[in-house]
Amino acid sequence: MCDVLIIGGGIAGVSAAADIAPSASVVLLEAEASLAHHASSRSAALYEPHYGPPAIVQLSLASRGSLDEMAVLSPRGVMIVADATQTEAFAADIAAMHLDEITPDEAAARFPALDSTRLARAAIAAHAWDIDTDLLIQSSARRARARGASILTDAPLRSLTRDAQGWHAVTPAGEVTARAVVNAAGAWADRVAEMAGVAPLGLVPHRRSMARIPAPGGLDPAAWPMIIGAGESWYAKPDAGALIVSPADAEPTHPHDAWADDMVLAEGLARYEAMMRFPVDRLLSNWAGLRTFSPDGTPVYGRDRSQPDFVWFAGQGGYGFQSAPAAARFVADVVLGRHPDPTLARMLDPARF
């Protein structure tokens, strides 16, 4: 018997394990052979604390100190660009993300693949940082294990039932009995709830396609900012001497091992090319991930209304890494009865659905 069973070994699950383990016995189950196999390994990995709904912004800002302590951030910056048809979306973006407007020529100087003659507006900010996602995952897992947590991989959940003794999970790696469950199963969170006899909340995974392309024009993109088309119509981010480009698609789908949609990827690459001096003549690789959202776009963190020892930690969308430390502290407070911030708790409460 353990105190807390965490289901899901992405950034949510491992960070929660690290924060809960000093005060309770923890077992974490991950279905795949390695941690962070699905959404967490396929992130664009940017810390932009003003990106997301209000609860995420609060959690992201509160996470900065911990991310600095773990040395997982490095300077990147973020730029928004728009053509003449996107001025309304551009205005909304720069207000939400606290960006400063610059001229098209200044934008091209900072991201030399841009064609300044094709830009109508541009804005930039320095308050965006690359996140070393692998280091963050592995550091969180090490902290969890050092504090006594048991992490089991290759352990897909076969059944999850509850009786007077607690929760009983059956997996190929063995059976686990626990007093409480934390549902950090990402795209599979509603399925885990149904298995447990808990009503699902309407969480929906959305596909996001990505391509890795050679550095445009043979240029070195190492110091370039991440660049986003107004209204998040596409984005590109330097990555180890190449660029990651995404159409910023958000196609509702079902929980699965996602792959890129070739047509959607081609359309997004065309939107990217429309702003650039250089065409995309080949792809180095492509992939897709799932970003899971609640019906209102704000995560669901907290006790289930009908089953208080079943705690939701799901619906992070595309904001999981940048908000992970503060989100894990919040969920640990819920699990351990430490009464988290009441305003934040109301925004995140699963009972709102």
Tab-separated table of C-alpha atoms in Angstrom:
chain	number	residue	atom	x	y	z
A	1	MET	CA	0.000	0.000	0.000
A	2	CYS	CA	1.315	3.452	-0.975
A	3	ASP	CA	-0.131	6.820	-0.164
A	4	VAL	CA	-0.335	8.234	-3.710
A	5	LEU	CA	-0.480	6.541	-7.103
A	6	ILE	CA	0.387	8.860	-10.001
A	7	ILE	CA	-0.730	7.732	-13.461
A	8	GLY	CA	1.358	9.228	-16.254
A	9	GLY	CA	5.077	9.835	-16.617
A	10	GLY	CA	5.151	13.075	-18.562
A	11	ILE	CA	6.313	16.350	-17.074
A	12	ALA	CA	3.138	16.602	-14.976
A	13	GLY	CA	3.479	13.188	-13.386
A	14	VAL	CA	7.209	13.251	-12.659
A	15	SER	CA	7.154	16.790	-11.262
A	16	ALA	CA	4.189	15.927	-9.031
A	17	ALA	CA	6.023	12.818	-7.822
A	18	ALA	CA	9.046	14.915	-6.884
A	19	ASP	CA	6.927	17.366	-4.879
A	20	ILE	CA	4.677	14.819	-3.145
A	21	ALA	CA	7.361	12.252	-2.281
A	22	PRO	CA	8.941	14.122	0.669
A	23	SER	CA	5.633	13.886	2.539
A	24	ALA	CA	4.026	10.663	1.274
A	25	SER	CA	4.902	7.337	-0.334
A	26	VAL	CA	4.499	7.584	-4.113
A	27	VAL	CA	4.301	5.132	-7.005
A	28	LEU	CA	4.248	6.495	-10.560
A	29	LEU	CA	3.038	4.388	-13.499
A	30	GLU	CA	4.117	5.128	-17.078
A	31	ALA	CA	2.638	3.033	-19.883
A	32	GLU	CA	5.600	3.422	-22.245
A	33	ALA	CA	9.141	2.101	-21.958
A	34	SER	CA	10.488	5.582	-21.182
A	35	LEU	CA	9.222	8.694	-19.453
A	36	ALA	CA	7.785	11.593	-21.479
A	37	HIS	CA	7.147	9.496	-24.582
A	38	HIS	CA	4.118	11.381	-25.912
A	39	ALA	CA	3.337	15.110	-25.500
A	40	SER	CA	6.256	15.883	-23.211
A	41	SER	CA	8.874	14.677	-25.704
A	42	ARG	CA	7.336	16.605	-28.610
A	43	SER	CA	7.086	20.112	-27.213
A	44	ALA	CA	8.366	23.304	-28.822
A	45	ALA	CA	9.959	23.864	-25.409
A	46	LEU	CA	9.604	27.612	-24.937
A	47	TYR	CA	9.127	29.452	-21.654
A	48	GLU	CA	6.955	32.465	-22.473
A	49	PRO	CA	5.206	33.303	-19.214
A	50	HIS	CA	2.553	35.553	-20.755
A	51	TYR	CA	1.390	32.831	-23.165
A	52	GLY	CA	-1.824	31.077	-22.150
A	53	PRO	CA	-5.007	31.578	-20.111
A	54	PRO	CA	-4.836	33.486	-16.803
A	55	ALA	CA	-4.292	30.439	-14.587
A	56	ILE	CA	-1.409	29.279	-16.783
A	57	VAL	CA	0.165	32.751	-16.780
A	58	GLN	CA	0.046	32.784	-12.970
A	59	LEU	CA	1.584	29.304	-12.746
A	60	SER	CA	4.212	30.074	-15.390
A	61	LEU	CA	5.353	33.259	-13.665
A	62	ALA	CA	5.520	31.381	-10.368
A	63	SER	CA	7.631	28.647	-12.012
A	64	ARG	CA	10.463	30.915	-13.150
A	65	GLY	CA	12.522	30.680	-9.994
A	66	SER	CA	12.466	26.883	-9.965
A	67	LEU	CA	13.339	26.670	-13.655
A	68	ASP	CA	16.298	28.956	-13.020
A	69	GLU	CA	17.427	26.836	-10.062
A	70	MET	CA	17.350	23.711	-12.239
A	71	ALA	CA	19.360	25.537	-14.945
A	72	VAL	CA	17.003	24.456	-17.732
A	73	LEU	CA	16.511	27.877	-19.378
A	74	SER	CA	18.622	29.570	-22.046
A	75	PRO	CA	17.962	32.876	-23.874
A	76	ARG	CA	15.807	32.786	-26.998
A	77	GLY	CA	13.366	35.685	-27.383
A	78	VAL	CA	10.118	35.670	-29.320
A	79	MET	CA	8.939	37.641	-32.356
A	80	ILE	CA	5.486	38.057	-33.897
A	81	VAL	CA	5.181	38.915	-37.594
A	82	ALA	CA	2.138	39.835	-39.663
A	83	ASP	CA	1.207	40.593	-43.237
A	84	ALA	CA	-1.302	43.294	-44.194
A	85	THR	CA	-4.284	40.962	-43.560
A	86	GLN	CA	-3.285	40.087	-39.992
A	87	THR	CA	-3.136	43.442	-38.224
A	88	GLU	CA	-6.021	42.681	-35.841
A	89	ALA	CA	-4.519	39.362	-34.758
A	90	PHE	CA	-1.122	41.077	-34.459
A	91	ALA	CA	-2.518	43.739	-32.110
A	92	ALA	CA	-4.084	41.077	-29.896
A	93	ASP	CA	-0.853	39.078	-29.786
A	94	ILE	CA	1.422	41.945	-28.793
A	95	ALA	CA	-0.979	43.036	-26.064
A	96	ALA	CA	-1.300	39.526	-24.632
A	97	MET	CA	2.409	38.686	-24.835
A	98	HIS	CA	3.769	42.122	-23.806
A	99	LEU	CA	5.806	42.636	-26.987
A	100	ASP	CA	7.405	45.800	-28.359
A	101	GLU	CA	6.747	46.720	-31.983
A	102	ILE	CA	9.729	47.020	-34.331
A	103	THR	CA	10.039	47.798	-38.036
A	104	PRO	CA	10.111	45.067	-40.702
A	105	ASP	CA	13.762	45.880	-41.363
A	106	GLU	CA	14.588	45.489	-37.689
A	107	ALA	CA	12.737	42.165	-37.669
A	108	ALA	CA	14.765	40.923	-40.636
A	109	ALA	CA	17.972	41.954	-38.924
A	110	ARG	CA	17.080	39.721	-35.974
A	111	PHE	CA	15.760	36.823	-38.088
A	112	PRO	CA	17.749	37.132	-41.345
A	113	ALA	CA	15.696	34.571	-43.266
A	114	LEU	CA	12.740	36.988	-43.196
A	115	ASP	CA	11.849	39.040	-46.269
A	116	SER	CA	11.126	42.469	-44.824
A	117	THR	CA	9.194	43.516	-47.965
A	118	ARG	CA	6.534	40.899	-47.128
A	119	LEU	CA	5.963	42.116	-43.575
A	120	ALA	CA	3.435	44.692	-42.481
A	121	ARG	CA	4.089	44.560	-38.721
A	122	ALA	CA	6.558	42.931	-36.326
A	123	ALA	CA	7.127	42.899	-32.579
A	124	ILE	CA	9.627	41.288	-30.239
A	125	ALA	CA	10.412	40.590	-26.598
A	126	ALA	CA	13.378	39.110	-24.763
A	127	HIS	CA	11.269	37.440	-22.070
A	128	ALA	CA	11.144	34.050	-23.770
A	129	TRP	CA	13.577	31.239	-23.045
A	130	ASP	CA	14.369	27.814	-24.424
A	131	ILE	CA	13.588	24.987	-22.004
A	132	ASP	CA	15.857	21.964	-21.885
A	133	THR	CA	12.902	19.598	-21.620
A	134	ASP	CA	14.961	16.428	-21.309
A	135	LEU	CA	16.990	17.918	-18.464
A	136	LEU	CA	13.798	19.067	-16.731
A	137	ILE	CA	12.203	15.613	-17.030
A	138	GLN	CA	15.315	13.771	-15.882
A	139	SER	CA	15.991	16.207	-13.035
A	140	SER	CA	12.415	15.831	-11.800
A	141	ALA	CA	12.622	12.042	-12.037
A	142	ARG	CA	15.910	11.999	-10.116
A	143	ARG	CA	14.455	14.203	-7.382
A	144	ALA	CA	11.384	11.966	-7.169
A	145	ARG	CA	13.473	8.796	-6.828
A	146	ALA	CA	15.864	10.418	-4.345
A	147	ARG	CA	12.857	11.290	-2.195
A	148	GLY	CA	11.612	7.706	-2.219
A	149	ALA	CA	9.180	7.633	-5.131
A	150	SER	CA	8.977	4.454	-7.188
A	151	ILE	CA	8.721	5.013	-10.960
A	152	LEU	CA	7.520	2.067	-13.039
A	153	THR	CA	7.773	2.163	-16.841
A	154	ASP	CA	6.263	-0.377	-19.260
A	155	ALA	CA	3.305	-0.337	-16.886
A	156	PRO	CA	0.116	0.444	-18.842
A	157	LEU	CA	-2.968	0.552	-16.671
A	158	ARG	CA	-5.183	-2.516	-17.160
A	159	SER	CA	-7.734	-1.706	-14.478
A	160	LEU	CA	-8.288	0.829	-11.715
A	161	THR	CA	-10.895	0.075	-9.058
A	162	ARG	CA	-11.687	1.292	-5.570
A	163	ASP	CA	-12.928	-0.418	-2.421
A	164	ALA	CA	-12.808	0.260	1.312
A	165	GLN	CA	-9.041	-0.327	1.379
A	166	GLY	CA	-8.297	2.182	-1.392
A	167	TRP	CA	-7.468	2.176	-5.087
A	168	HIS	CA	-6.236	-0.964	-6.839
A	169	ALA	CA	-4.291	-0.607	-10.096
A	170	VAL	CA	-3.425	-3.629	-12.225
A	171	THR	CA	-0.549	-3.375	-14.701
A	172	PRO	CA	1.783	-5.832	-16.463
A	173	ALA	CA	4.476	-4.639	-14.037
A	174	GLY	CA	2.386	-5.702	-11.054
A	175	GLU	CA	-0.450	-4.451	-8.869
A	176	VAL	CA	-0.436	-1.276	-6.811
A	177	THR	CA	-2.773	-0.292	-3.988
A	178	ALA	CA	-2.972	3.367	-2.980
A	179	ARG	CA	-4.948	5.680	-0.767
A	180	ALA	CA	-5.204	8.385	-3.477
A	181	VAL	CA	-4.760	8.659	-7.232
A	182	VAL	CA	-3.328	11.560	-9.243
A	183	ASN	CA	-4.544	11.407	-12.842
A	184	ALA	CA	-1.661	12.890	-14.865
A	185	ALA	CA	-2.358	10.777	-17.943
A	186	GLY	CA	-2.403	13.596	-20.508
A	187	ALA	CA	-4.429	12.684	-23.587
A	188	TRP	CA	-5.610	9.540	-21.798
A	189	ALA	CA	-6.873	11.337	-18.653
A	190	ASP	CA	-10.572	10.918	-19.400
A	191	ARG	CA	-10.033	7.237	-20.202
A	192	VAL	CA	-8.284	6.737	-16.862
A	193	ALA	CA	-11.217	8.446	-15.137
A	194	GLU	CA	-13.731	6.178	-16.849
A	195	MET	CA	-11.681	3.126	-15.860
A	196	ALA	CA	-11.840	4.369	-12.261
A	197	GLY	CA	-15.594	4.909	-12.383
A	198	VAL	CA	-15.161	8.686	-12.338
A	199	ALA	CA	-17.079	10.885	-14.794
A	200	PRO	CA	-14.878	12.231	-17.620
A	201	LEU	CA	-14.508	16.003	-17.956
A	202	GLY	CA	-14.502	16.392	-21.743
A	203	LEU	CA	-10.739	16.599	-22.180
A	204	VAL	CA	-9.817	16.495	-25.869
A	205	PRO	CA	-6.347	15.903	-27.335
A	206	HIS	CA	-5.411	18.101	-30.306
A	207	ARG	CA	-2.755	17.198	-32.846
A	208	ARG	CA	0.184	19.528	-33.417
A	209	SER	CA	2.414	18.769	-36.441
A	210	MET	CA	6.098	19.692	-36.641
A	211	ALA	CA	8.865	19.607	-39.257
A	212	ARG	CA	12.598	20.027	-38.886
A	213	ILE	CA	14.146	21.838	-41.852
A	214	PRO	CA	17.737	22.781	-42.736
A	215	ALA	CA	18.914	26.234	-41.719
A	216	PRO	CA	17.540	28.565	-44.408
A	217	GLY	CA	20.082	29.850	-46.895
A	218	GLY	CA	22.888	28.115	-45.026
A	219	LEU	CA	22.654	30.768	-42.299
A	220	ASP	CA	23.361	30.073	-38.642
A	221	PRO	CA	20.066	30.444	-36.717
A	222	ALA	CA	21.530	29.890	-33.244
A	223	ALA	CA	20.903	33.449	-32.032
A	224	TRP	CA	17.571	33.993	-33.801
A	225	PRO	CA	14.367	34.357	-31.747
A	226	MET	CA	11.431	32.037	-32.039
A	227	ILE	CA	9.124	33.542	-34.654
A	228	ILE	CA	5.339	33.233	-34.722
A	229	GLY	CA	2.863	34.198	-37.416
A	230	ALA	CA	0.182	36.548	-36.066
A	231	GLY	CA	-2.720	34.675	-34.558
A	232	GLU	CA	-0.382	31.684	-34.118
A	233	SER	CA	-0.877	30.734	-37.763
A	234	TRP	CA	2.586	29.081	-37.813
A	235	TYR	CA	5.838	29.255	-35.900
A	236	ALA	CA	9.518	28.504	-36.330
A	237	LYS	CA	12.174	27.947	-33.687
A	238	PRO	CA	15.940	27.458	-34.007
A	239	ASP	CA	17.049	24.031	-32.885
A	240	ALA	CA	20.617	22.675	-33.023
A	241	GLY	CA	21.588	24.354	-36.294
A	242	ALA	CA	18.232	23.814	-37.991
A	243	LEU	CA	14.670	25.141	-37.652
A	244	ILE	CA	11.585	23.488	-36.243
A	245	VAL	CA	8.547	24.753	-38.170
A	246	SER	CA	4.922	24.063	-37.249
A	247	PRO	CA	1.602	24.981	-38.878
A	248	ALA	CA	0.346	25.475	-35.287
A	249	ASP	CA	-2.470	23.065	-36.055
A	250	ALA	CA	-4.844	22.028	-33.276
A	251	GLU	CA	-6.946	19.268	-34.804
A	252	PRO	CA	-9.196	17.499	-32.269
A	253	THR	CA	-8.423	13.803	-32.227
A	254	HIS	CA	-8.339	10.752	-29.957
A	255	PRO	CA	-5.552	9.548	-27.634
A	256	HIS	CA	-2.911	7.792	-29.743
A	257	ASP	CA	0.742	7.886	-30.761
A	258	ALA	CA	0.366	10.890	-33.061
A	259	TRP	CA	2.004	11.513	-36.423
A	260	ALA	CA	2.123	14.595	-38.647
A	261	ASP	CA	-0.566	15.207	-41.251
A	262	ASP	CA	1.288	15.759	-44.535
A	263	MET	CA	-1.278	18.166	-46.004
A	264	VAL	CA	-1.553	20.255	-42.844
A	265	LEU	CA	2.235	20.349	-42.598
A	266	ALA	CA	2.543	21.487	-46.230
A	267	GLU	CA	-0.001	24.272	-45.676
A	268	GLY	CA	1.847	25.481	-42.585
A	269	LEU	CA	5.191	25.417	-44.354
A	270	ALA	CA	3.634	27.494	-47.143
A	271	ARG	CA	2.522	30.112	-44.588
A	272	TYR	CA	6.048	30.157	-43.193
A	273	GLU	CA	7.599	30.444	-46.683
A	274	ALA	CA	5.305	33.368	-47.525
A	275	MET	CA	7.316	35.504	-45.071
A	276	MET	CA	10.779	34.206	-45.947
A	277	ARG	CA	13.564	34.824	-48.467
A	278	PHE	CA	14.309	31.126	-48.868
A	279	PRO	CA	12.017	28.247	-49.897
A	280	VAL	CA	11.774	24.976	-47.997
A	281	ASP	CA	13.337	22.438	-50.335
A	282	ARG	CA	13.441	19.435	-47.993
A	283	LEU	CA	12.536	18.174	-44.537
A	284	LEU	CA	15.003	16.599	-42.165
A	285	SER	CA	12.203	14.952	-40.177
A	286	ASN	CA	8.611	15.423	-39.084
A	287	TRP	CA	6.449	14.348	-36.168
A	288	ALA	CA	3.360	15.303	-34.185
A	289	GLY	CA	2.281	15.510	-30.585
A	290	LEU	CA	-0.977	15.793	-28.688
A	291	ARG	CA	-1.894	18.875	-26.683
A	292	THR	CA	-4.871	18.134	-24.437
A	293	PHE	CA	-7.374	20.819	-23.491
A	294	SER	CA	-10.375	21.042	-21.195
A	295	PRO	CA	-13.627	22.471	-22.611
A	296	ASP	CA	-12.686	26.027	-21.501
A	297	GLY	CA	-8.955	25.748	-22.269
A	298	THR	CA	-7.843	26.036	-18.631
A	299	PRO	CA	-6.281	22.966	-16.993
A	300	VAL	CA	-8.121	20.803	-14.468
A	301	TYR	CA	-6.124	20.460	-11.268
A	302	GLY	CA	-7.853	19.342	-8.096
A	303	ARG	CA	-10.035	16.759	-6.400
A	304	ASP	CA	-12.878	15.170	-8.302
A	305	ARG	CA	-16.222	16.382	-7.004
A	306	SER	CA	-17.664	12.878	-6.561
A	307	GLN	CA	-14.451	11.065	-5.605
A	308	PRO	CA	-12.194	13.338	-3.510
A	309	ASP	CA	-9.270	10.888	-3.406
A	310	PHE	CA	-9.084	11.006	-7.212
A	311	VAL	CA	-7.070	14.133	-8.120
A	312	TRP	CA	-7.005	15.561	-11.641
A	313	PHE	CA	-3.730	16.924	-13.061
A	314	ALA	CA	-4.548	17.236	-16.746
A	315	GLY	CA	-5.473	19.555	-19.611
A	316	GLN	CA	-2.180	21.471	-19.721
A	317	GLY	CA	-2.543	22.142	-23.461
A	318	GLY	CA	0.748	23.478	-24.774
A	319	TYR	CA	1.810	25.010	-21.460
A	320	GLY	CA	2.935	22.018	-19.405
A	321	PHE	CA	6.686	22.590	-19.267
A	322	GLN	CA	6.651	26.329	-18.621
A	323	SER	CA	4.230	25.964	-15.718
A	324	ALA	CA	5.408	22.584	-14.386
A	325	PRO	CA	7.125	23.559	-11.101
A	326	ALA	CA	4.283	25.716	-9.775
A	327	ALA	CA	1.632	23.322	-11.115
A	328	ALA	CA	3.298	20.423	-9.306
A	329	ARG	CA	3.421	22.429	-6.066
A	330	PHE	CA	-0.271	23.222	-6.450
A	331	VAL	CA	-1.208	19.561	-6.962
A	332	ALA	CA	1.037	18.491	-4.090
A	333	ASP	CA	-0.776	20.994	-1.874
A	334	VAL	CA	-4.118	19.500	-2.942
A	335	VAL	CA	-3.006	15.909	-2.366
A	336	LEU	CA	-1.389	16.648	0.996
A	337	GLY	CA	-4.215	18.847	2.286
A	338	ARG	CA	-2.182	22.037	2.403
A	339	HIS	CA	-4.857	24.352	0.972
A	340	PRO	CA	-3.462	25.942	-2.222
A	341	ASP	CA	-4.175	29.510	-3.301
A	342	PRO	CA	-8.004	29.766	-3.302
A	343	THR	CA	-8.271	32.030	-6.364
A	344	LEU	CA	-6.111	29.699	-8.424
A	345	ALA	CA	-7.982	26.692	-7.045
A	346	ARG	CA	-11.297	28.121	-8.294
A	347	MET	CA	-9.890	28.666	-11.797
A	348	LEU	CA	-8.511	25.129	-11.976
A	349	ASP	CA	-11.267	23.270	-10.090
A	350	PRO	CA	-12.524	20.168	-12.010
A	351	ALA	CA	-15.950	20.745	-10.447
A	352	ARG	CA	-16.561	23.629	-12.874
A	353	PHE	CA	-17.520	21.049	-15.508
